Amino acid sequence: MKMVLAGAPPSDTDRERTLLRRARTGDPAAFRWLFERHAAGVWRFLKDLLRDEAAADEATQETFVRAHARLGALRDEDRLGAWLLGIARHVYLESLRHRGTHVDMDDEVHGSQVEAVLPTPTPEDLLLDRELEGLLAGALGTLREDRRAALLLRIDHGLPYEEISAVMGWSLQKVKNEIHRARLQLREHLAAHVGGHS
Amino acid sequence: MSACRETELDALLADELSPEDTARVRAHAQACPACQHALSWLRAERGWMAQRARRMPARPALDFAALESRLRKPVVPTAPKVSWMHWGKMLTAALASVAFVGITTLQVTRLPSADEPWTRNDALTTATWAVDWCDDPSREAVAALEARVGACLVASPLITLR
Ligand SMILES: [Zn+2]
């Protein structure tokens, strides 16, 4: 099973497994290595969900405090990345509850076909400059939270659909449908804001 | 392939398909303008995400020193804390009646009694008793992940997030 976090190349997988074992025996240097390998991805995920850098800082620390406390209970050494992102999302949802924010989680999407035909322009010229980065952030922000989380777990954090299904608690088909719809929304938003491409 | 499936194109780029499916999807995509169009978007997405990751700002949360002070020793799931006073009461009761001891011990083993100083933070610190606090909008997702990795994700005191 492939699972690649941004900043965590797969060639490091064996090393991660070794260091995870050491971290579980209480080796602080090994935990530090794991933190440094995954913290940026966790922070980015939380920033995308919370849309607030300071809040993402706090939530990232809380995620790793919890991970550290429960590291010994993680049985599948190859799922550390998904496990951390699952904790991060839990921390995020808890923070919403503390702020009294309601998240609509009930908008189940039905549909069996995932079609590739998209009414959008081609993206060849859309290099990621600062302006587009802002547009991208804005487009991501228009997505419903759970749909945004699922999309980012895939396109930013490289989780396989099965892992996303586990993190989100969705069926595999729902994961595919939600990510597909998120992509369409993202493209529509970007296409509407990029002149001369439609 | 009767339909163009973006999920398959996505899996193709992620190198997640079997050799047979890779050949099939690639052959279809080469002859299908719609799939080529979708592929160009998928490639762009990947490029943007990679660029975005490289532009990560330096954040205080990414400094391990900031985290270190908050780390405790790994929590080993244990039975809930029971105060010495409580045990004292139990022992006194034990002297009075062996049968009573049996019943009391059974009760303590099952659940902390209502008069013990249980706070929400205590419950969260001791993972064994944190199950009730896993009740939130993500309950199903967390439960599924927990079942998969064999660990409770709620393991530290709640903090107020800004
Ligand atoms: Zn096609």
mmCIF file of C-alpha atoms and ligand atoms in Angstrom:
data_model
loop_
_atom_site.group_PDB
_atom_site.id
_atom_site.type_symbol
_atom_site.label_atom_id
_atom_site.label_comp_id
_atom_site.label_asym_id
_atom_site.label_seq_id
_atom_site.Cartn_x
_atom_site.Cartn_y
_atom_site.Cartn_z
ATOM 1 C CA MET A 1 0.000 0.000 0.000
ATOM 2 C CA LYS A 2 1.431 3.296 -1.081
ATOM 3 C CA MET A 3 1.194 6.281 1.181
ATOM 4 C CA VAL A 4 3.261 9.321 0.493
ATOM 5 C CA LEU A 5 3.051 12.577 2.356
ATOM 6 C CA ALA A 6 4.410 15.687 0.754
ATOM 7 C CA GLY A 7 7.981 16.023 1.996
ATOM 8 C CA ALA A 8 8.107 12.327 2.822
ATOM 9 C CA PRO A 9 9.540 10.442 -0.149
ATOM 10 C CA PRO A 10 8.755 6.703 -0.288
ATOM 11 C CA SER A 11 12.458 5.802 -0.157
ATOM 12 C CA ASP A 12 12.314 6.808 3.493
ATOM 13 C CA THR A 13 9.612 4.275 4.302
ATOM 14 C CA ASP A 14 11.942 1.677 5.758
ATOM 15 C CA ARG A 15 13.727 4.280 7.789
ATOM 16 C CA GLU A 16 10.404 5.572 9.075
ATOM 17 C CA ARG A 17 9.402 2.091 10.162
ATOM 18 C CA THR A 18 12.656 1.670 12.060
ATOM 19 C CA LEU A 19 12.399 5.054 13.718
ATOM 20 C CA LEU A 20 8.749 4.488 14.561
ATOM 21 C CA ARG A 21 9.754 1.362 16.467
ATOM 22 C CA ARG A 22 12.413 3.323 18.313
ATOM 23 C CA ALA A 23 10.020 6.172 19.067
ATOM 24 C CA ARG A 24 7.599 3.673 20.576
ATOM 25 C CA THR A 25 10.257 2.576 23.006
ATOM 26 C CA GLY A 26 10.548 6.194 24.145
ATOM 27 C CA ASP A 27 13.467 7.352 22.009
ATOM 28 C CA PRO A 28 12.961 11.139 21.783
ATOM 29 C CA ALA A 29 15.312 11.568 18.835
ATOM 30 C CA ALA A 30 13.298 9.051 16.834
ATOM 31 C CA PHE A 31 10.049 10.869 17.626
ATOM 32 C CA ARG A 32 11.658 14.111 16.627
ATOM 33 C CA TRP A 33 12.567 12.593 13.274
ATOM 34 C CA LEU A 34 8.964 11.481 12.736
ATOM 35 C CA PHE A 35 7.728 14.929 13.729
ATOM 36 C CA GLU A 36 10.075 16.649 11.334
ATOM 37 C CA ARG A 37 9.033 14.303 8.547
ATOM 38 C CA HIS A 38 5.285 14.784 8.995
ATOM 39 C CA ALA A 39 4.733 18.113 10.762
ATOM 40 C CA ALA A 40 4.668 20.247 7.617
ATOM 41 C CA GLY A 41 2.041 18.051 5.957
ATOM 42 C CA VAL A 42 -0.069 17.965 9.109
ATOM 43 C CA TRP A 43 0.213 21.747 9.479
ATOM 44 C CA ARG A 44 -0.768 22.322 5.849
ATOM 45 C CA PHE A 45 -3.759 20.003 6.196
ATOM 46 C CA LEU A 46 -4.898 21.820 9.326
ATOM 47 C CA LYS A 47 -4.303 25.216 7.759
ATOM 48 C CA ASP A 48 -6.454 24.161 4.795
ATOM 49 C CA LEU A 49 -9.220 23.032 7.145
ATOM 50 C CA LEU A 50 -9.009 25.836 9.696
ATOM 51 C CA ARG A 51 -7.985 28.567 7.240
ATOM 52 C CA ASP A 52 -6.038 30.235 10.030
ATOM 53 C CA GLU A 53 -2.285 29.886 10.451
ATOM 54 C CA ALA A 54 -2.143 30.471 14.209
ATOM 55 C CA ALA A 55 -4.955 27.990 14.781
ATOM 56 C CA ALA A 56 -3.137 25.512 12.548
ATOM 57 C CA ASP A 57 -0.017 25.963 14.712
ATOM 58 C CA GLU A 58 -1.913 25.099 17.859
ATOM 59 C CA ALA A 59 -3.769 22.208 16.268
ATOM 60 C CA THR A 60 -0.549 20.775 14.828
ATOM 61 C CA GLN A 61 1.061 20.728 18.253
ATOM 62 C CA GLU A 62 -2.018 19.131 19.764
ATOM 63 C CA THR A 63 -2.017 16.497 17.024
ATOM 64 C CA PHE A 64 1.559 15.496 17.843
ATOM 65 C CA VAL A 65 0.992 15.590 21.588
ATOM 66 C CA ARG A 66 -1.798 13.049 21.088
ATOM 67 C CA ALA A 67 0.218 11.017 18.628
ATOM 68 C CA HIS A 68 3.119 10.872 21.056
ATOM 69 C CA ALA A 69 0.877 9.695 23.870
ATOM 70 C CA ARG A 70 -0.694 6.962 21.755
ATOM 71 C CA LEU A 71 2.189 5.916 19.528
ATOM 72 C CA GLY A 72 2.453 2.590 21.279
ATOM 73 C CA ALA A 73 -1.072 1.702 20.238
ATOM 74 C CA LEU A 74 -0.459 2.199 16.515
ATOM 75 C CA ARG A 75 -0.283 -1.307 15.114
ATOM 76 C CA ASP A 76 0.153 -0.757 11.398
ATOM 77 C CA GLU A 77 3.506 0.905 10.969
ATOM 78 C CA ASP A 78 2.782 1.732 7.347
ATOM 79 C CA ARG A 79 -0.196 3.876 8.239
ATOM 80 C CA LEU A 80 1.503 6.510 10.356
ATOM 81 C CA GLY A 81 0.793 9.305 7.881
ATOM 82 C CA ALA A 82 -2.912 8.504 7.584
ATOM 83 C CA TRP A 83 -3.106 8.015 11.349
ATOM 84 C CA LEU A 84 -1.615 11.462 11.981
ATOM 85 C CA LEU A 85 -3.928 13.125 9.480
ATOM 86 C CA GLY A 86 -6.868 11.324 11.084
ATOM 87 C CA ILE A 87 -5.864 12.697 14.485
ATOM 88 C CA ALA A 88 -5.416 16.130 12.906
ATOM 89 C CA ARG A 89 -8.921 16.072 11.490
ATOM 90 C CA HIS A 90 -10.272 14.991 14.841
ATOM 91 C CA VAL A 91 -8.470 17.887 16.523
ATOM 92 C CA TYR A 92 -9.907 20.205 13.877
ATOM 93 C CA LEU A 93 -13.469 18.984 14.427
ATOM 94 C CA GLU A 94 -13.026 19.332 18.172
ATOM 95 C CA SER A 95 -11.861 22.919 17.743
ATOM 96 C CA LEU A 96 -14.995 23.644 15.709
ATOM 97 C CA ARG A 97 -17.125 22.213 18.467
ATOM 98 C CA HIS A 98 -15.347 24.451 20.957
ATOM 99 C CA ARG A 99 -16.079 27.432 18.778
ATOM 100 C CA GLY A 100 -19.671 26.343 18.357
ATOM 101 C CA THR A 101 -19.302 25.960 14.614
ATOM 102 C CA HIS A 102 -21.614 23.494 12.940
ATOM 103 C CA VAL A 103 -20.275 21.285 10.178
ATOM 104 C CA ASP A 104 -22.808 19.907 7.739
ATOM 105 C CA MET A 105 -21.763 16.302 7.282
ATOM 106 C CA ASP A 106 -25.027 14.905 5.953
ATOM 107 C CA ASP A 107 -24.904 15.892 2.346
ATOM 108 C CA GLU A 108 -24.449 12.386 1.020
ATOM 109 C CA VAL A 109 -23.658 12.448 -2.662
ATOM 110 C CA HIS A 110 -25.257 9.793 -4.786
ATOM 111 C CA GLY A 111 -23.959 8.648 -8.096
ATOM 112 C CA SER A 112 -22.201 5.659 -9.494
ATOM 113 C CA GLN A 113 -20.314 6.999 -12.487
ATOM 114 C CA VAL A 114 -17.228 9.124 -12.303
ATOM 115 C CA GLU A 115 -16.977 10.777 -15.667
ATOM 116 C CA ALA A 116 -13.911 12.496 -16.961
ATOM 117 C CA VAL A 117 -15.602 14.849 -19.397
ATOM 118 C CA LEU A 118 -15.248 18.238 -17.808
ATOM 119 C CA PRO A 119 -16.638 21.545 -19.050
ATOM 120 C CA THR A 120 -13.490 23.406 -18.125
ATOM 121 C CA PRO A 121 -10.565 25.014 -19.919
ATOM 122 C CA THR A 122 -7.221 23.321 -20.182
ATOM 123 C CA PRO A 123 -4.828 24.278 -17.398
ATOM 124 C CA GLU A 124 -1.555 24.335 -19.340
ATOM 125 C CA ASP A 125 -0.921 28.019 -18.777
ATOM 126 C CA LEU A 126 -2.020 28.075 -15.179
ATOM 127 C CA LEU A 127 1.381 27.994 -13.542
ATOM 128 C CA LEU A 128 1.220 28.448 -9.836
ATOM 129 C CA ASP A 129 2.179 32.050 -9.306
ATOM 130 C CA ARG A 130 1.193 34.000 -6.216
ATOM 131 C CA GLU A 131 -2.064 35.083 -7.794
ATOM 132 C CA LEU A 132 -3.063 31.562 -8.668
ATOM 133 C CA GLU A 133 -2.022 30.336 -5.247
ATOM 134 C CA GLY A 134 -4.495 32.808 -3.775
ATOM 135 C CA LEU A 135 -7.156 31.695 -6.240
ATOM 136 C CA LEU A 136 -6.484 28.078 -5.371
ATOM 137 C CA ALA A 137 -6.836 28.802 -1.667
ATOM 138 C CA GLY A 138 -10.065 30.656 -2.386
ATOM 139 C CA ALA A 139 -11.373 27.810 -4.517
ATOM 140 C CA LEU A 140 -10.536 25.258 -1.828
ATOM 141 C CA GLY A 141 -12.318 27.490 0.658
ATOM 142 C CA THR A 142 -15.558 27.251 -1.297
ATOM 143 C CA LEU A 143 -15.661 23.494 -0.844
ATOM 144 C CA ARG A 144 -17.666 21.993 1.977
ATOM 145 C CA GLU A 145 -15.268 21.026 4.759
ATOM 146 C CA ASP A 146 -15.447 17.257 4.481
ATOM 147 C CA ARG A 147 -15.222 17.376 0.701
ATOM 148 C CA ARG A 148 -12.205 19.677 0.967
ATOM 149 C CA ALA A 149 -10.552 17.359 3.475
ATOM 150 C CA ALA A 150 -11.071 14.332 1.239
ATOM 151 C CA LEU A 151 -9.716 16.140 -1.819
ATOM 152 C CA LEU A 152 -6.621 17.337 0.009
ATOM 153 C CA LEU A 153 -5.928 13.936 1.517
ATOM 154 C CA ARG A 154 -5.722 12.757 -2.070
ATOM 155 C CA ILE A 155 -4.092 15.527 -4.061
ATOM 156 C CA ASP A 156 -1.858 17.073 -1.431
ATOM 157 C CA HIS A 157 -1.089 14.179 0.894
ATOM 158 C CA GLY A 158 -1.168 11.375 -1.646
ATOM 159 C CA LEU A 159 -3.285 8.970 0.386
ATOM 160 C CA PRO A 160 -4.791 6.044 -1.532
ATOM 161 C CA TYR A 161 -8.587 6.066 -1.767
ATOM 162 C CA GLU A 162 -8.798 3.216 0.753
ATOM 163 C CA GLU A 163 -6.882 5.242 3.338
ATOM 164 C CA ILE A 164 -9.115 8.255 2.745
ATOM 165 C CA SER A 165 -12.110 6.009 3.214
ATOM 166 C CA ALA A 166 -10.745 5.019 6.627
ATOM 167 C CA VAL A 167 -9.879 8.578 7.677
ATOM 168 C CA MET A 168 -13.240 10.008 6.582
ATOM 169 C CA GLY A 169 -15.371 7.043 7.581
ATOM 170 C CA TRP A 170 -16.900 6.886 4.117
ATOM 171 C CA SER A 171 -17.472 4.098 1.639
ATOM 172 C CA LEU A 172 -14.905 3.841 -1.123
ATOM 173 C CA GLN A 173 -17.527 4.885 -3.667
ATOM 174 C CA LYS A 174 -18.425 7.962 -1.667
ATOM 175 C CA VAL A 175 -14.746 8.918 -1.423
ATOM 176 C CA LYS A 176 -14.428 8.698 -5.203
ATOM 177 C CA ASN A 177 -17.619 10.654 -5.805
ATOM 178 C CA GLU A 178 -16.752 13.373 -3.311
ATOM 179 C CA ILE A 179 -13.242 13.841 -4.629
ATOM 180 C CA HIS A 180 -14.519 13.952 -8.187
ATOM 181 C CA ARG A 181 -17.094 16.604 -7.289
ATOM 182 C CA ALA A 182 -14.496 18.564 -5.353
ATOM 183 C CA ARG A 183 -12.272 18.557 -8.414
ATOM 184 C CA LEU A 184 -15.089 19.786 -10.625
ATOM 185 C CA GLN A 185 -15.887 22.596 -8.189
ATOM 186 C CA LEU A 186 -12.236 23.539 -7.967
ATOM 187 C CA ARG A 187 -11.860 23.678 -11.734
ATOM 188 C CA GLU A 188 -15.055 25.621 -12.237
ATOM 189 C CA HIS A 189 -13.928 28.158 -9.683
ATOM 190 C CA LEU A 190 -10.474 28.507 -11.196
ATOM 191 C CA ALA A 191 -11.816 28.632 -14.753
ATOM 192 C CA ALA A 192 -14.210 31.424 -13.822
ATOM 193 C CA HIS A 193 -11.337 33.488 -12.473
ATOM 194 C CA VAL A 194 -8.750 32.904 -15.141
ATOM 195 C CA GLY A 195 -9.505 34.993 -18.187
ATOM 196 C CA GLY A 196 -8.757 33.900 -21.726
ATOM 197 C CA HIS A 197 -8.818 30.198 -21.009
ATOM 198 C CA SER A 198 -12.445 29.295 -21.543
ATOM 199 C CA MET B 1 -13.283 1.090 -21.711
ATOM 200 C CA SER B 2 -16.908 2.102 -22.066
ATOM 201 C CA ALA B 3 -16.647 5.202 -19.880
ATOM 202 C CA CYS B 4 -13.964 7.715 -19.139
ATOM 203 C CA ARG B 5 -13.163 7.430 -15.460
ATOM 204 C CA GLU B 6 -11.238 10.213 -13.824
ATOM 205 C CA THR B 7 -10.507 8.073 -10.793
ATOM 206 C CA GLU B 8 -8.617 5.663 -13.024
ATOM 207 C CA LEU B 9 -6.665 8.481 -14.626
ATOM 208 C CA ASP B 10 -5.837 9.754 -11.177
ATOM 209 C CA ALA B 11 -4.680 6.293 -10.117
ATOM 210 C CA LEU B 12 -2.638 6.068 -13.329
ATOM 211 C CA LEU B 13 -0.726 9.237 -12.429
ATOM 212 C CA ALA B 14 -0.245 7.976 -8.878
ATOM 213 C CA ASP B 15 1.120 4.695 -10.222
ATOM 214 C CA GLU B 16 -1.495 2.760 -8.297
ATOM 215 C CA LEU B 17 -2.861 0.603 -11.128
ATOM 216 C CA SER B 18 -1.902 -2.966 -11.932
ATOM 217 C CA PRO B 19 0.241 -3.398 -15.059
ATOM 218 C CA GLU B 20 -2.825 -4.585 -16.995
ATOM 219 C CA ASP B 21 -4.959 -1.628 -15.916
ATOM 220 C CA THR B 22 -2.092 0.766 -16.558
ATOM 221 C CA ALA B 23 -1.838 -0.453 -20.144
ATOM 222 C CA ARG B 24 -5.614 -0.349 -20.640
ATOM 223 C CA VAL B 25 -6.138 3.145 -19.188
ATOM 224 C CA ARG B 26 -3.092 4.558 -20.947
ATOM 225 C CA ALA B 27 -4.214 3.157 -24.307
ATOM 226 C CA HIS B 28 -7.674 4.612 -23.870
ATOM 227 C CA ALA B 29 -6.408 8.003 -22.728
ATOM 228 C CA GLN B 30 -4.088 8.337 -25.708
ATOM 229 C CA ALA B 31 -7.045 8.077 -28.053
ATOM 230 C CA CYS B 32 -9.548 10.034 -25.970
ATOM 231 C CA PRO B 33 -9.532 13.862 -26.009
ATOM 232 C CA ALA B 34 -11.742 14.018 -22.899
ATOM 233 C CA CYS B 35 -9.318 11.905 -20.923
ATOM 234 C CA GLN B 36 -6.344 13.893 -22.168
ATOM 235 C CA HIS B 37 -8.138 17.014 -21.023
ATOM 236 C CA ALA B 38 -8.779 15.469 -17.613
ATOM 237 C CA LEU B 39 -5.181 14.288 -17.391
ATOM 238 C CA SER B 40 -3.904 17.788 -17.998
ATOM 239 C CA TRP B 41 -5.959 19.035 -15.049
ATOM 240 C CA LEU B 42 -4.839 16.194 -12.835
ATOM 241 C CA ARG B 43 -1.210 16.897 -13.671
ATOM 242 C CA ALA B 44 -1.711 20.582 -13.002
ATOM 243 C CA GLU B 45 -3.273 19.801 -9.618
ATOM 244 C CA ARG B 46 -0.307 17.685 -8.653
ATOM 245 C CA GLY B 47 2.088 20.377 -9.752
ATOM 246 C CA TRP B 48 0.282 23.070 -7.787
ATOM 247 C CA MET B 49 0.198 20.977 -4.652
ATOM 248 C CA ALA B 50 3.903 20.174 -4.921
ATOM 249 C CA GLN B 51 4.734 23.844 -5.417
ATOM 250 C CA ARG B 52 2.522 24.837 -2.524
ATOM 251 C CA ALA B 53 4.230 22.301 -0.270
ATOM 252 C CA ARG B 54 7.631 23.692 -1.214
ATOM 253 C CA ARG B 55 6.460 27.174 -0.282
ATOM 254 C CA MET B 56 5.550 26.212 3.257
ATOM 255 C CA PRO B 57 6.079 29.171 5.569
ATOM 256 C CA ALA B 58 8.311 28.820 8.620
ATOM 257 C CA ARG B 59 5.786 28.321 11.412
ATOM 258 C CA PRO B 60 6.428 28.080 15.150
ATOM 259 C CA ALA B 61 4.477 24.820 15.268
ATOM 260 C CA LEU B 62 7.051 23.180 13.002
ATOM 261 C CA ASP B 63 9.819 23.726 15.537
ATOM 262 C CA PHE B 64 10.232 20.576 17.596
ATOM 263 C CA ALA B 65 11.473 22.577 20.577
ATOM 264 C CA ALA B 66 8.029 24.173 20.823
ATOM 265 C CA LEU B 67 6.426 20.757 21.046
ATOM 266 C CA GLU B 68 8.948 19.115 23.335
ATOM 267 C CA SER B 69 7.778 20.828 26.500
ATOM 268 C CA ARG B 70 4.255 19.553 25.912
ATOM 269 C CA LEU B 71 5.209 15.928 25.450
ATOM 270 C CA ARG B 72 4.637 13.519 28.239
ATOM 271 C CA LYS B 73 5.806 9.969 28.547
ATOM 272 C CA PRO B 74 3.787 7.647 26.309
ATOM 273 C CA VAL B 75 0.512 6.815 27.992
ATOM 274 C CA VAL B 76 0.082 3.144 28.661
ATOM 275 C CA PRO B 77 -3.608 2.268 28.929
ATOM 276 C CA THR B 78 -4.270 1.704 32.602
ATOM 277 C CA ALA B 79 -7.170 1.319 34.955
ATOM 278 C CA PRO B 80 -8.595 4.615 36.210
ATOM 279 C CA LYS B 81 -6.946 6.349 39.110
ATOM 280 C CA VAL B 82 -8.511 5.512 42.435
ATOM 281 C CA SER B 83 -7.565 7.709 45.361
ATOM 282 C CA TRP B 84 -5.825 6.262 48.427
ATOM 283 C CA MET B 85 -8.662 7.580 50.539
ATOM 284 C CA HIS B 86 -11.028 5.531 48.489
ATOM 285 C CA TRP B 87 -8.902 2.415 48.922
ATOM 286 C CA GLY B 88 -8.725 3.180 52.635
ATOM 287 C CA LYS B 89 -12.480 3.218 52.795
ATOM 288 C CA MET B 90 -12.558 -0.042 50.902
ATOM 289 C CA LEU B 91 -10.070 -1.673 53.250
ATOM 290 C CA THR B 92 -12.054 -0.548 56.247
ATOM 291 C CA ALA B 93 -15.100 -2.016 54.688
ATOM 292 C CA ALA B 94 -13.115 -5.170 53.940
ATOM 293 C CA LEU B 95 -12.341 -5.645 57.602
ATOM 294 C CA ALA B 96 -16.030 -5.393 58.376
ATOM 295 C CA SER B 97 -17.258 -7.739 55.726
ATOM 296 C CA VAL B 98 -15.485 -10.018 53.243
ATOM 297 C CA ALA B 99 -18.577 -10.141 51.102
ATOM 298 C CA PHE B 100 -18.704 -6.363 50.988
ATOM 299 C CA VAL B 101 -15.125 -6.281 49.712
ATOM 300 C CA GLY B 102 -16.058 -8.553 46.872
ATOM 301 C CA ILE B 103 -18.880 -6.308 45.779
ATOM 302 C CA THR B 104 -16.898 -3.077 46.210
ATOM 303 C CA THR B 105 -13.926 -4.375 44.224
ATOM 304 C CA LEU B 106 -16.238 -5.416 41.440
ATOM 305 C CA GLN B 107 -17.733 -1.932 41.300
ATOM 306 C CA VAL B 108 -14.333 -0.213 41.254
ATOM 307 C CA THR B 109 -13.124 -2.521 38.535
ATOM 308 C CA ARG B 110 -16.082 -1.652 36.375
ATOM 309 C CA LEU B 111 -16.366 2.122 36.659
ATOM 310 C CA PRO B 112 -15.026 4.969 38.759
ATOM 311 C CA SER B 113 -17.618 5.849 41.360
ATOM 312 C CA ALA B 114 -19.594 9.049 41.073
ATOM 313 C CA ASP B 115 -17.915 10.753 44.036
ATOM 314 C CA GLU B 116 -14.402 10.403 42.672
ATOM 315 C CA PRO B 117 -12.874 13.640 41.392
ATOM 316 C CA TRP B 118 -13.324 12.875 37.707
ATOM 317 C CA THR B 119 -12.901 15.761 35.374
ATOM 318 C CA ARG B 120 -13.111 15.817 31.641
ATOM 319 C CA ASN B 121 -9.338 16.208 31.469
ATOM 320 C CA ASP B 122 -8.779 13.193 33.679
ATOM 321 C CA ALA B 123 -10.984 11.149 31.438
ATOM 322 C CA LEU B 124 -9.046 12.217 28.380
ATOM 323 C CA THR B 125 -5.647 11.672 29.936
ATOM 324 C CA THR B 126 -6.469 8.091 30.714
ATOM 325 C CA ALA B 127 -7.152 6.693 27.311
ATOM 326 C CA THR B 128 -9.005 3.649 28.602
ATOM 327 C CA TRP B 129 -11.815 5.869 29.798
ATOM 328 C CA ALA B 130 -11.795 8.281 26.894
ATOM 329 C CA VAL B 131 -14.258 6.345 24.787
ATOM 330 C CA ASP B 132 -17.243 8.500 25.736
ATOM 331 C CA TRP B 133 -15.404 11.616 24.686
ATOM 332 C CA CYS B 134 -14.933 10.293 21.190
ATOM 333 C CA ASP B 135 -18.513 11.415 20.605
ATOM 334 C CA ASP B 136 -18.386 14.260 18.121
ATOM 335 C CA PRO B 137 -19.283 14.964 14.474
ATOM 336 C CA SER B 138 -16.375 12.820 13.316
ATOM 337 C CA ARG B 139 -17.316 9.897 15.510
ATOM 338 C CA GLU B 140 -17.840 7.487 12.658
ATOM 339 C CA ALA B 141 -14.704 8.537 10.843
ATOM 340 C CA VAL B 142 -12.610 8.344 13.957
ATOM 341 C CA ALA B 143 -14.114 5.041 14.991
ATOM 342 C CA ALA B 144 -13.330 3.589 11.588
ATOM 343 C CA LEU B 145 -9.759 4.837 11.704
ATOM 344 C CA GLU B 146 -9.330 3.697 15.273
ATOM 345 C CA ALA B 147 -10.576 0.248 14.386
ATOM 346 C CA ARG B 148 -8.163 0.160 11.505
ATOM 347 C CA VAL B 149 -5.070 1.275 13.379
ATOM 348 C CA GLY B 150 -6.071 -0.276 16.650
ATOM 349 C CA ALA B 151 -5.720 2.853 18.714
ATOM 350 C CA CYS B 152 -7.898 5.476 20.332
ATOM 351 C CA LEU B 153 -7.145 8.864 18.845
ATOM 352 C CA VAL B 154 -8.282 10.811 21.879
ATOM 353 C CA ALA B 155 -5.416 10.668 24.286
ATOM 354 C CA SER B 156 -4.586 14.045 25.686
ATOM 355 C CA PRO B 157 -6.385 16.823 27.536
ATOM 356 C CA LEU B 158 -8.576 19.007 25.452
ATOM 357 C CA ILE B 159 -7.144 22.362 24.723
ATOM 358 C CA THR B 160 -8.844 25.490 23.583
ATOM 359 C CA LEU B 161 -7.967 26.149 20.019
ATOM 360 C CA ARG B 162 -8.116 29.640 18.720
HETATM 361 ZN ZN ZN C 1 -11.785 8.837 -22.157
#
